[in-house]
PDB file of C-alpha atoms and ligand atoms in Angstrom:
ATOM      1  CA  UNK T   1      18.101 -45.833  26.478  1.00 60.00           C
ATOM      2  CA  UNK T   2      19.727 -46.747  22.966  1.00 73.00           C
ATOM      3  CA  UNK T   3      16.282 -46.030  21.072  1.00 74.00           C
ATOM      4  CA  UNK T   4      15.930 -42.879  22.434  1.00 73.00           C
ATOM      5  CA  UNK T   5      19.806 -41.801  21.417  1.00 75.00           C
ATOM      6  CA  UNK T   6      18.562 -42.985  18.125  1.00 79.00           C
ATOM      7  CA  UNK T   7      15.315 -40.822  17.874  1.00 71.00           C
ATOM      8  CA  UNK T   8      17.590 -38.075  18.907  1.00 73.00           C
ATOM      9  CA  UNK T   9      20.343 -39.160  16.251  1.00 80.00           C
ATOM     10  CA  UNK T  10      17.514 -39.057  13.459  1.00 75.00           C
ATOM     11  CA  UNK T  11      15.845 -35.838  14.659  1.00 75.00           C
ATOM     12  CA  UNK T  12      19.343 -34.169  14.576  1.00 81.00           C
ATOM     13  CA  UNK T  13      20.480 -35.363  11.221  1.00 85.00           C
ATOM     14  CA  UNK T  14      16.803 -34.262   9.831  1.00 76.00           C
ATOM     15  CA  UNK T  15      17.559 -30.592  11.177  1.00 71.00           C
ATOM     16  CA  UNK T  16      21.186 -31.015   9.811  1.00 82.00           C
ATOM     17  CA  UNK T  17      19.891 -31.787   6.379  1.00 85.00           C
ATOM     18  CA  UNK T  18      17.218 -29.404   6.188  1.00 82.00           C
ATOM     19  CA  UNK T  19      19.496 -26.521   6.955  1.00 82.00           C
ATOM     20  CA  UNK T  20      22.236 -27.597   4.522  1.00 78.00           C
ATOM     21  CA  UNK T  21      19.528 -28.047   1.955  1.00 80.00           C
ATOM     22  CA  UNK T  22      18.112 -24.398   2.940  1.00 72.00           C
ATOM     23  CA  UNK T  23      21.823 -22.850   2.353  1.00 82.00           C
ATOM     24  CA  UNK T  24      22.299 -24.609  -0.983  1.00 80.00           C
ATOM     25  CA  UNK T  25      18.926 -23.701  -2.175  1.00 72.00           C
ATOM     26  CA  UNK T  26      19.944 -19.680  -0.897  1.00 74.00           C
ATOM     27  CA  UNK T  27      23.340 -20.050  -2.520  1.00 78.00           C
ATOM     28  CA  UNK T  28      22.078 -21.527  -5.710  1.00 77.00           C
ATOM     29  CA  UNK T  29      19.194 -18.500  -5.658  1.00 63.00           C
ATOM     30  CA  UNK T  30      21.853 -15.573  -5.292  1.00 59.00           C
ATOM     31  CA  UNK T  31      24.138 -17.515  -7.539  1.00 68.00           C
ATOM     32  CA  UNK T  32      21.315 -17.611 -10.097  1.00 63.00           C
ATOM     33  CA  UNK T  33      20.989 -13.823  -9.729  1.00 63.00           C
ATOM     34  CA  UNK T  34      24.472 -13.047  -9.314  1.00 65.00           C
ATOM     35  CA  UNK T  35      25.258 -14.364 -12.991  1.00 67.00           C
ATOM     36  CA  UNK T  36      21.971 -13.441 -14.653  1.00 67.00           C
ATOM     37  CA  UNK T  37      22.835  -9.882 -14.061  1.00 62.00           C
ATOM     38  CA  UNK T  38      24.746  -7.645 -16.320  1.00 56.00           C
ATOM     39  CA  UNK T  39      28.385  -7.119 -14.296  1.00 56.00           C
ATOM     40  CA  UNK T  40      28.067  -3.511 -12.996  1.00 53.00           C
ATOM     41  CA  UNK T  41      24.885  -4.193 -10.881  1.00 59.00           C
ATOM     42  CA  UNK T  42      25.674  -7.386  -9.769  1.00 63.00           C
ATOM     43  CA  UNK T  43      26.171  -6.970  -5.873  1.00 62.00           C
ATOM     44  CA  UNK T  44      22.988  -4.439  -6.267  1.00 62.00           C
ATOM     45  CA  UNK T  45      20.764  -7.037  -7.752  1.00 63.00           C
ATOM     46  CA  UNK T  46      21.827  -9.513  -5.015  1.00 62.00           C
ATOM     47  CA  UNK T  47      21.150  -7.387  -2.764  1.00 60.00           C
ATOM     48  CA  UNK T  48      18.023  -6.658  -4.210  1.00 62.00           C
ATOM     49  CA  UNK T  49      16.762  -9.919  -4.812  1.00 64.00           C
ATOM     50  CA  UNK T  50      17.745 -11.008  -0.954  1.00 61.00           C
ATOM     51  CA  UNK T  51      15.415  -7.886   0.232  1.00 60.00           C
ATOM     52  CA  UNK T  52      12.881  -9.156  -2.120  1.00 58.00           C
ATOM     53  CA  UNK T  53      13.124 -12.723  -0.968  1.00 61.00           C
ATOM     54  CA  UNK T  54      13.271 -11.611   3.320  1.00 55.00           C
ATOM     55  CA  UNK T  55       9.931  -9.038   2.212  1.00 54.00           C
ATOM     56  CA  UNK T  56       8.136 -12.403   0.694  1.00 56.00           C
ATOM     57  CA  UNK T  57       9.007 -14.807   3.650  1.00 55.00           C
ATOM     58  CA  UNK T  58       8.156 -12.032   5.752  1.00 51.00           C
ATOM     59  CA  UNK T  59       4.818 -11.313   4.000  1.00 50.00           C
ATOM     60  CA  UNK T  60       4.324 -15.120   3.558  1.00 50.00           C
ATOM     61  CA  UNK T  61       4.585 -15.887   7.839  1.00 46.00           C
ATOM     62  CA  UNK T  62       2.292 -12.998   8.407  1.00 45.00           C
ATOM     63  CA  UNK T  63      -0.384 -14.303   6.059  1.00 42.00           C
ATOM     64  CA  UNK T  64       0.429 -17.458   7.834  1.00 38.00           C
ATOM     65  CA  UNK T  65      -0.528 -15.865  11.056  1.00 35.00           C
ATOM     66  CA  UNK T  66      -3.222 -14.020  10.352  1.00 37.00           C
ATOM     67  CA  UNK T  67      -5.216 -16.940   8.510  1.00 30.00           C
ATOM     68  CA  UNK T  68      -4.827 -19.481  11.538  1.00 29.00           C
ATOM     69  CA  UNK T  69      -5.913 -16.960  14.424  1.00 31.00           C
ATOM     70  CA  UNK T  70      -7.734 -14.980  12.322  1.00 34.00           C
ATOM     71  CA  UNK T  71      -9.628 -13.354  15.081  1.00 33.00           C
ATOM     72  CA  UNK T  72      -7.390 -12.509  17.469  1.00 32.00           C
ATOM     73  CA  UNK T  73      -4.854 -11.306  14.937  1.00 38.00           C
ATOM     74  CA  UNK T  74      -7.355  -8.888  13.458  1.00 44.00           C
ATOM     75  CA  UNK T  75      -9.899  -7.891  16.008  1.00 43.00           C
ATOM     76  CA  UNK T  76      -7.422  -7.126  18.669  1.00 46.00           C
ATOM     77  CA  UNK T  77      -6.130  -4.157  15.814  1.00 52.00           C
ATOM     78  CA  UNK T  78      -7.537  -1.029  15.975  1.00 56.00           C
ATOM     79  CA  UNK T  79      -4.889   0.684  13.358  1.00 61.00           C
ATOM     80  CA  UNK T  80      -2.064   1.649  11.933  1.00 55.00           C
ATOM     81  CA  UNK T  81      -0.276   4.952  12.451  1.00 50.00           C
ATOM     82  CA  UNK T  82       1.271   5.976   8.926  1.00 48.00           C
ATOM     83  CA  UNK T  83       3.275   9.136   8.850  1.00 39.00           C
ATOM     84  CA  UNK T  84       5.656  11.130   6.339  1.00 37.00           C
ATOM     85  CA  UNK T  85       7.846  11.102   9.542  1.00 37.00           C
ATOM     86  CA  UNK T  86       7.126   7.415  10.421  1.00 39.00           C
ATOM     87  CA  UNK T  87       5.341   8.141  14.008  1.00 51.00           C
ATOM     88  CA  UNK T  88       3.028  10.612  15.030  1.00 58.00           C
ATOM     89  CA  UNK T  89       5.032  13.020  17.479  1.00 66.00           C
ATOM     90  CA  UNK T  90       4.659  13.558  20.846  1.00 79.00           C
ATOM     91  CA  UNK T  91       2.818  16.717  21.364  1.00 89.00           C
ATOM     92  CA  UNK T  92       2.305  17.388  17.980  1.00 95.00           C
ATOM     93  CA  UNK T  93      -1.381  19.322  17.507  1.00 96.00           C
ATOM     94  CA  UNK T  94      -3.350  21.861  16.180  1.00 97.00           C
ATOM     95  CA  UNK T  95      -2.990  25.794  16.813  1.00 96.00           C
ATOM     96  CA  UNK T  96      -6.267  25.568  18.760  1.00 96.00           C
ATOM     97  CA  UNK T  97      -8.527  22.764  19.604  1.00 97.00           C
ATOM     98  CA  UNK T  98     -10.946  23.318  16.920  1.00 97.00           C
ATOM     99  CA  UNK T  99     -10.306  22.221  13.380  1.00 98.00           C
ATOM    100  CA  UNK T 100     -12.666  21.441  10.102  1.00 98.00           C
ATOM    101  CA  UNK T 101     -13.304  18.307   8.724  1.00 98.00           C
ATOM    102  CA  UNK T 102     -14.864  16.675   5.554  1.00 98.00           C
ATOM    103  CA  UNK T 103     -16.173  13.194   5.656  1.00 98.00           C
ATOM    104  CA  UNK T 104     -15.272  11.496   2.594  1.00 98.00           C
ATOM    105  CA  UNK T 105     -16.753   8.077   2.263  1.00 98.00           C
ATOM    106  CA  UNK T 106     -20.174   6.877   0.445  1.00 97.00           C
ATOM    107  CA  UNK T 107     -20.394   4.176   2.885  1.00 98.00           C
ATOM    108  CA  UNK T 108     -23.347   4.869   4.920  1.00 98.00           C
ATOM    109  CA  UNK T 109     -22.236   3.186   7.800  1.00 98.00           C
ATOM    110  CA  UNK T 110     -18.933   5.037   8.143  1.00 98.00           C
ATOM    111  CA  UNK T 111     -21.112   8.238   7.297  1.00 98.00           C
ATOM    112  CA  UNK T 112     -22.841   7.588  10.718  1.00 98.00           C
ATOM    113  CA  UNK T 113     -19.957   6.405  12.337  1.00 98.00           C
ATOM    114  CA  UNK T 114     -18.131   9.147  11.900  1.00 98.00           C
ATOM    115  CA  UNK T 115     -20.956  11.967  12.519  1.00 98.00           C
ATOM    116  CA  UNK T 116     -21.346   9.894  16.289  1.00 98.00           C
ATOM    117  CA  UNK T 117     -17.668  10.512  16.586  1.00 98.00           C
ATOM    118  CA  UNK T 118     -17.126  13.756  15.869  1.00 98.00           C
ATOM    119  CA  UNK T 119     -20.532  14.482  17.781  1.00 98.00           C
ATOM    120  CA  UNK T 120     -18.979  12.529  20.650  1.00 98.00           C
ATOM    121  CA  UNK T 121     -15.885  14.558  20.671  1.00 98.00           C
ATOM    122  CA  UNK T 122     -17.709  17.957  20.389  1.00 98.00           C
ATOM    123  CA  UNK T 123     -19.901  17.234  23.466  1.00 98.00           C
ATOM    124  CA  UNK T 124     -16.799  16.430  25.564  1.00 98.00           C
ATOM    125  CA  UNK T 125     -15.796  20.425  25.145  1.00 97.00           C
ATOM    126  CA  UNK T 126     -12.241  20.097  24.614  1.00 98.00           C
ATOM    127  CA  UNK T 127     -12.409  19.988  21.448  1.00 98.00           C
ATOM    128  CA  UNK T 128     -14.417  20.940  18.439  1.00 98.00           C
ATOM    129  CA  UNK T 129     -14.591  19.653  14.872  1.00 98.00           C
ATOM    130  CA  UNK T 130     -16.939  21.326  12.087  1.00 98.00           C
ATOM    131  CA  UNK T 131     -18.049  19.458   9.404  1.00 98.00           C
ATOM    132  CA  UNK T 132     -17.356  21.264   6.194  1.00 98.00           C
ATOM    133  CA  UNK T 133     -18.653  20.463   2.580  1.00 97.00           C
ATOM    134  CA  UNK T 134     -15.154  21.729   0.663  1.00 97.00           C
ATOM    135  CA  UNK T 135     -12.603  18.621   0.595  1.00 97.00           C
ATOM    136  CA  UNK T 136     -10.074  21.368  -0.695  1.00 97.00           C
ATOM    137  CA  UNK T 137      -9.813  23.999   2.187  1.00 95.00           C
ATOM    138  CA  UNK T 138     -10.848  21.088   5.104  1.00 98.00           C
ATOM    139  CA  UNK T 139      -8.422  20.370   8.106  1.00 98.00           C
ATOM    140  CA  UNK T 140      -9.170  16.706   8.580  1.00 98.00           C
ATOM    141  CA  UNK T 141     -10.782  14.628   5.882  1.00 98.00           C
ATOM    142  CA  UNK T 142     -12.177  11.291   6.681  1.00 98.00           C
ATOM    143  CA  UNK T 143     -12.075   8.695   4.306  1.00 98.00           C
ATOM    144  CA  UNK T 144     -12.325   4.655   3.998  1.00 98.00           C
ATOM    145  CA  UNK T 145      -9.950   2.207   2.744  1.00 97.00           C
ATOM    146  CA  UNK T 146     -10.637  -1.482   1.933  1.00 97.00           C
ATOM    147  CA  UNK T 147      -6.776  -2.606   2.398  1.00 95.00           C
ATOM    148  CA  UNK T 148      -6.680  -6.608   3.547  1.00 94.00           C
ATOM    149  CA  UNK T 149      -2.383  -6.323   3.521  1.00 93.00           C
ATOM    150  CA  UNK T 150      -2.669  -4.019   6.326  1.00 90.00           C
ATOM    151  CA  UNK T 151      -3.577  -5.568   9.505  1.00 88.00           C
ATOM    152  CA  UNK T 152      -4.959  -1.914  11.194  1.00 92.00           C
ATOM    153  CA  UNK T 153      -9.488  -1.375  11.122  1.00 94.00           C
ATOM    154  CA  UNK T 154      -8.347   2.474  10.300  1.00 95.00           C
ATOM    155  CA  UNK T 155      -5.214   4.290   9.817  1.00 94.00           C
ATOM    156  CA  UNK T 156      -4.532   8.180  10.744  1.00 95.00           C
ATOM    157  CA  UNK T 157      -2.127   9.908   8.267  1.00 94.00           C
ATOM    158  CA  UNK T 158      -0.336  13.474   9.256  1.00 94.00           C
ATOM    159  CA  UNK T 159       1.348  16.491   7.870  1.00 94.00           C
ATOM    160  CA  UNK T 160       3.196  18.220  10.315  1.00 94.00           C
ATOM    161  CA  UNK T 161       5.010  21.775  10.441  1.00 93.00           C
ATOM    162  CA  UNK T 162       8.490  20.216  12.176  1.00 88.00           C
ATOM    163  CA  UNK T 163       9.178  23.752  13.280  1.00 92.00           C
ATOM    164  CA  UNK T 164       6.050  24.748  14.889  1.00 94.00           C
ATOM    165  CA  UNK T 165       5.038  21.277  15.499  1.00 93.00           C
ATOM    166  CA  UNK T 166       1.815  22.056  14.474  1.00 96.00           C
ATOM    167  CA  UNK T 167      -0.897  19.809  11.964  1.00 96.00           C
ATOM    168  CA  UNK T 168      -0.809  21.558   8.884  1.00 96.00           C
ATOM    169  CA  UNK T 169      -3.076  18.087   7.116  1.00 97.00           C
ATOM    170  CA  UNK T 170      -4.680  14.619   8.667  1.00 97.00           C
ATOM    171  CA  UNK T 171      -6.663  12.382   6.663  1.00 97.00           C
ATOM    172  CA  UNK T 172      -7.819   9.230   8.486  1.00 97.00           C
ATOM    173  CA  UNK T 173      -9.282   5.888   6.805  1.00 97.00           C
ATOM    174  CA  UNK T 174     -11.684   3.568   8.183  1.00 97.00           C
ATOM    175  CA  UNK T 175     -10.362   0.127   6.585  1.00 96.00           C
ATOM    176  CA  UNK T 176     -13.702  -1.558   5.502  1.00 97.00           C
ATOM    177  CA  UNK T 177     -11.358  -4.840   4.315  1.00 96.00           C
ATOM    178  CA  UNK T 178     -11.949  -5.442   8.965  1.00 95.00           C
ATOM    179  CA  UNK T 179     -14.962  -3.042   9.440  1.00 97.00           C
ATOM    180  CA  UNK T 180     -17.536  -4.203   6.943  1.00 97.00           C
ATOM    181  CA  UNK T 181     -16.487  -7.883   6.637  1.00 96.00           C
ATOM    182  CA  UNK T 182     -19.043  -9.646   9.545  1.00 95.00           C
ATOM    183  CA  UNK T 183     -16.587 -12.751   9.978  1.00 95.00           C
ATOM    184  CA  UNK T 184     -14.426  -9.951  11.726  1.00 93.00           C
ATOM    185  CA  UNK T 185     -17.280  -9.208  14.207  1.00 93.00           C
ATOM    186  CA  UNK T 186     -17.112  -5.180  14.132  1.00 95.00           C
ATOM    187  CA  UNK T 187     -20.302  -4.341  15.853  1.00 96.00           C
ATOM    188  CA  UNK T 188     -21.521  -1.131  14.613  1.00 97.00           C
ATOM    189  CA  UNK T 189     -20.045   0.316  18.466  1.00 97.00           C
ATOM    190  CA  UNK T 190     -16.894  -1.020  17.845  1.00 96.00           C
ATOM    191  CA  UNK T 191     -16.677   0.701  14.337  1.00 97.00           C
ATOM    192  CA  UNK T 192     -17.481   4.451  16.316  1.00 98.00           C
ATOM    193  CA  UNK T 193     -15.118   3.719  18.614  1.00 97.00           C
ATOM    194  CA  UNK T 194     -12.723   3.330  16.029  1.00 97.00           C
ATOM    195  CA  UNK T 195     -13.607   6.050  14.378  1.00 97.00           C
ATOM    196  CA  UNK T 196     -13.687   8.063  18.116  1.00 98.00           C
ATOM    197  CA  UNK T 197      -9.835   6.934  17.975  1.00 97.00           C
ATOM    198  CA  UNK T 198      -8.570   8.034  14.483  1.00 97.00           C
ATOM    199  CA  UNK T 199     -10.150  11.537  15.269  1.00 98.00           C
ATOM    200  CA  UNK T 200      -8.611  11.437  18.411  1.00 97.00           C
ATOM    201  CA  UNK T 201      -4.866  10.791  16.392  1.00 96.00           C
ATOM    202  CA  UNK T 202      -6.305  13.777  14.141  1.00 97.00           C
ATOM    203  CA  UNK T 203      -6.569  15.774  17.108  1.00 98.00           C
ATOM    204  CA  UNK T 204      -3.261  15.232  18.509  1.00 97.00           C
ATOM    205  CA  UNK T 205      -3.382  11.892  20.647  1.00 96.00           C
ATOM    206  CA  UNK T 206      -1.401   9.010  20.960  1.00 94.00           C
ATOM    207  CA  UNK T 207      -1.864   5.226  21.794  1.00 94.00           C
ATOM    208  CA  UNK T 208      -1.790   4.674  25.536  1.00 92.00           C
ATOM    209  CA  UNK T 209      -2.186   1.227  27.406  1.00 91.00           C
ATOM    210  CA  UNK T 210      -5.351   2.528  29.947  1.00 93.00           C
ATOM    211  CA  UNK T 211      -9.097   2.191  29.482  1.00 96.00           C
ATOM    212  CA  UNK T 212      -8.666   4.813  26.987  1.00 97.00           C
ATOM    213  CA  UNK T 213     -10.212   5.413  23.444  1.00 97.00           C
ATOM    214  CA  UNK T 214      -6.781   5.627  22.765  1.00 96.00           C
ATOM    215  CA  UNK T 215      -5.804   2.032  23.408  1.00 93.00           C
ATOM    216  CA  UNK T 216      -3.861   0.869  20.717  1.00 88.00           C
ATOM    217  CA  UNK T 217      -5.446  -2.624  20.410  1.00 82.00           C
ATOM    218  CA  UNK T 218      -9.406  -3.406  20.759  1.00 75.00           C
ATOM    219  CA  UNK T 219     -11.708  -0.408  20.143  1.00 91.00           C
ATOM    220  CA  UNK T 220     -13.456  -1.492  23.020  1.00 94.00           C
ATOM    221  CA  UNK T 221     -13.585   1.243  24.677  1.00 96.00           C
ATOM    222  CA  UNK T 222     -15.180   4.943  23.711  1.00 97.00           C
ATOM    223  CA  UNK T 223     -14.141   8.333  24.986  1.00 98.00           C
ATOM    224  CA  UNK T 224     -13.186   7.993  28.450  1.00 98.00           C
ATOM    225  CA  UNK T 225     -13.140  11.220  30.805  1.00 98.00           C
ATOM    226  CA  UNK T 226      -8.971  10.353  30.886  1.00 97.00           C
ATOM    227  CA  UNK T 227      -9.120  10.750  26.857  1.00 98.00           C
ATOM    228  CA  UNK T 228     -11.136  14.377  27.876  1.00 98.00           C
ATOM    229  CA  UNK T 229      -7.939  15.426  30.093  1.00 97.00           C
ATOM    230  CA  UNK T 230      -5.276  14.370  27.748  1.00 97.00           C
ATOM    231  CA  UNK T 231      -6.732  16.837  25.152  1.00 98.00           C
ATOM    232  CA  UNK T 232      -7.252  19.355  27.299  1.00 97.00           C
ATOM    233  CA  UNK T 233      -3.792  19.518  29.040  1.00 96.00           C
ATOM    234  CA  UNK T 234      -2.507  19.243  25.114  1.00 97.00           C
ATOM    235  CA  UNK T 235      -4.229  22.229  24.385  1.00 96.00           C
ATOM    236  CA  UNK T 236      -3.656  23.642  27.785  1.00 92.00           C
ATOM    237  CA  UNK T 237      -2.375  26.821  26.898  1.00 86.00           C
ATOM    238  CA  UNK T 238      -5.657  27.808  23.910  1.00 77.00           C
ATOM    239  CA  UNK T 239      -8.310  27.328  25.700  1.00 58.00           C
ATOM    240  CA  UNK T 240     -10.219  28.277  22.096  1.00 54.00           C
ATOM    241  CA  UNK T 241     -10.356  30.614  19.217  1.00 55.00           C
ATOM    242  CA  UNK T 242     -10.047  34.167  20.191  1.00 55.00           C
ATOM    243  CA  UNK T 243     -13.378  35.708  18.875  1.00 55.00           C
ATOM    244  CA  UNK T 244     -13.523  38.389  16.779  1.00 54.00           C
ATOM    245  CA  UNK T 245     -13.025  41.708  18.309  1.00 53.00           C
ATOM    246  CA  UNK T 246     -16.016  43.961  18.331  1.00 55.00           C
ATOM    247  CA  UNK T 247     -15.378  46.740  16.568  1.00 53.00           C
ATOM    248  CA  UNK T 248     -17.522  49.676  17.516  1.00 56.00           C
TER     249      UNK T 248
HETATM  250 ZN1   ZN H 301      -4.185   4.414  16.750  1.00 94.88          ZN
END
């Protein structure tokens, strides 16, 4: 009974001292700052350096994390939504479901994987892209990144009209940092299906939790016929482009 009061007493006293240790070593840090700092931006640089020091630790865990389960960290990603306006609103979309779209990576793998996916989409009817050859005057352009701080295989980027809730730009990356490195075991499926699921942001989609090409974590899954009915009760009301009027 005593020993184990004692193995308790140590284990306390080692937490005890390790946090008392931590604080003095903080305090010492924001005392260091505090005074190496010319007076007027004093509290600013504190706060600053605190940020700074949370961002690290922050940054420093993650790494943590990601190196010892690399796999499951990294291949259960599909990608990261990044957005002037933070998230990718509901609803949000283009005028009609048709839009133009210039592939802009040398990679020849994310060449093809993108011409499957935008073939893929196109034979589902409900929407259409059109592969264009002018990066200036295109919708959608579809790049690569090779980003290893990010922990997202692609990334779908948006300008939106906040008043007409309308896509007025999307560019969305294929991060070759996951998709190209083998250790990460992207099969050349899995790297389509990604690529299935940025165009599907670019069209107006968001992540949902179903056997959807839309699933926010995996890519294991291609367009599914529920992926088919999301788009088309998005665009519900343009069924597509009026044509051109026939003038006689
Ligand atoms: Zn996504």
């Amino acid at each position: 009974m005593g020993l184990i009061f004692k193995i308790i007493g140590f284990f306390w006293r080692v937490i005890w001292r390790l946090l008392g240790l931590t604080l003095l070593v903080l305090l010492l840090f924001i005392a260091f700052i505090y005074f190496s700092n010319p007076t007027p931006n004093r509290e600013a640089s504190v706060s600053q350096a605190l940020q700074g020091l949370v961002a690290r630790l922050d940054q420093f865990f993650d790494s943590q994390g990601l190196h010892t389960d690399l796999t499951k960290n990294v291949q259960g990603l599909t990608d990261q939504l990044s957005d002037e306006h933070s998230k990718m609103e509901s609803g949000v979309r283009w005028e009609y479901p048709s839009a133009t779209i210039y592939i802009d990576t040398q990679n020849p793998t994310f060449q093809a994987a993108y011409q499957t996916a935008i073939e893929a989409w196109n034979q589902t009817g409900a929407f259409s892209f059109q592969i264009v050859h002018d990066k200036a005057t295109a919708n959608i352009i579809a790049g690569e990144m090779n980003d290893g701080s990010v922990t997202a295989a692609g990334e779908a980027e948006s300008q939106t009209n906040l008043l007409t809730k309308r896509f007025s730009h999307v560019v969305v990356r294929l991060n070759s940092y996951y998709l190209m490195d083998p250790q990460y075991g992207y099969s050349y499926e899995r790297i389509v299906n990604t690529a299935e699921h940025e165009l599907g942001h670019a069209i107006g989609l968001e992540h949902n939790e179903n056997e959807s090409v839309m699933q926010a974590a995996g890519s294991y899954y291609s367009i599914q016929e529920s992926d088919i009915q999301a788009v088309r009760s998005l665009y519900q009301d343009q069924v597509s482009k009026p044509e051109k009027v026939n003038q006689i």
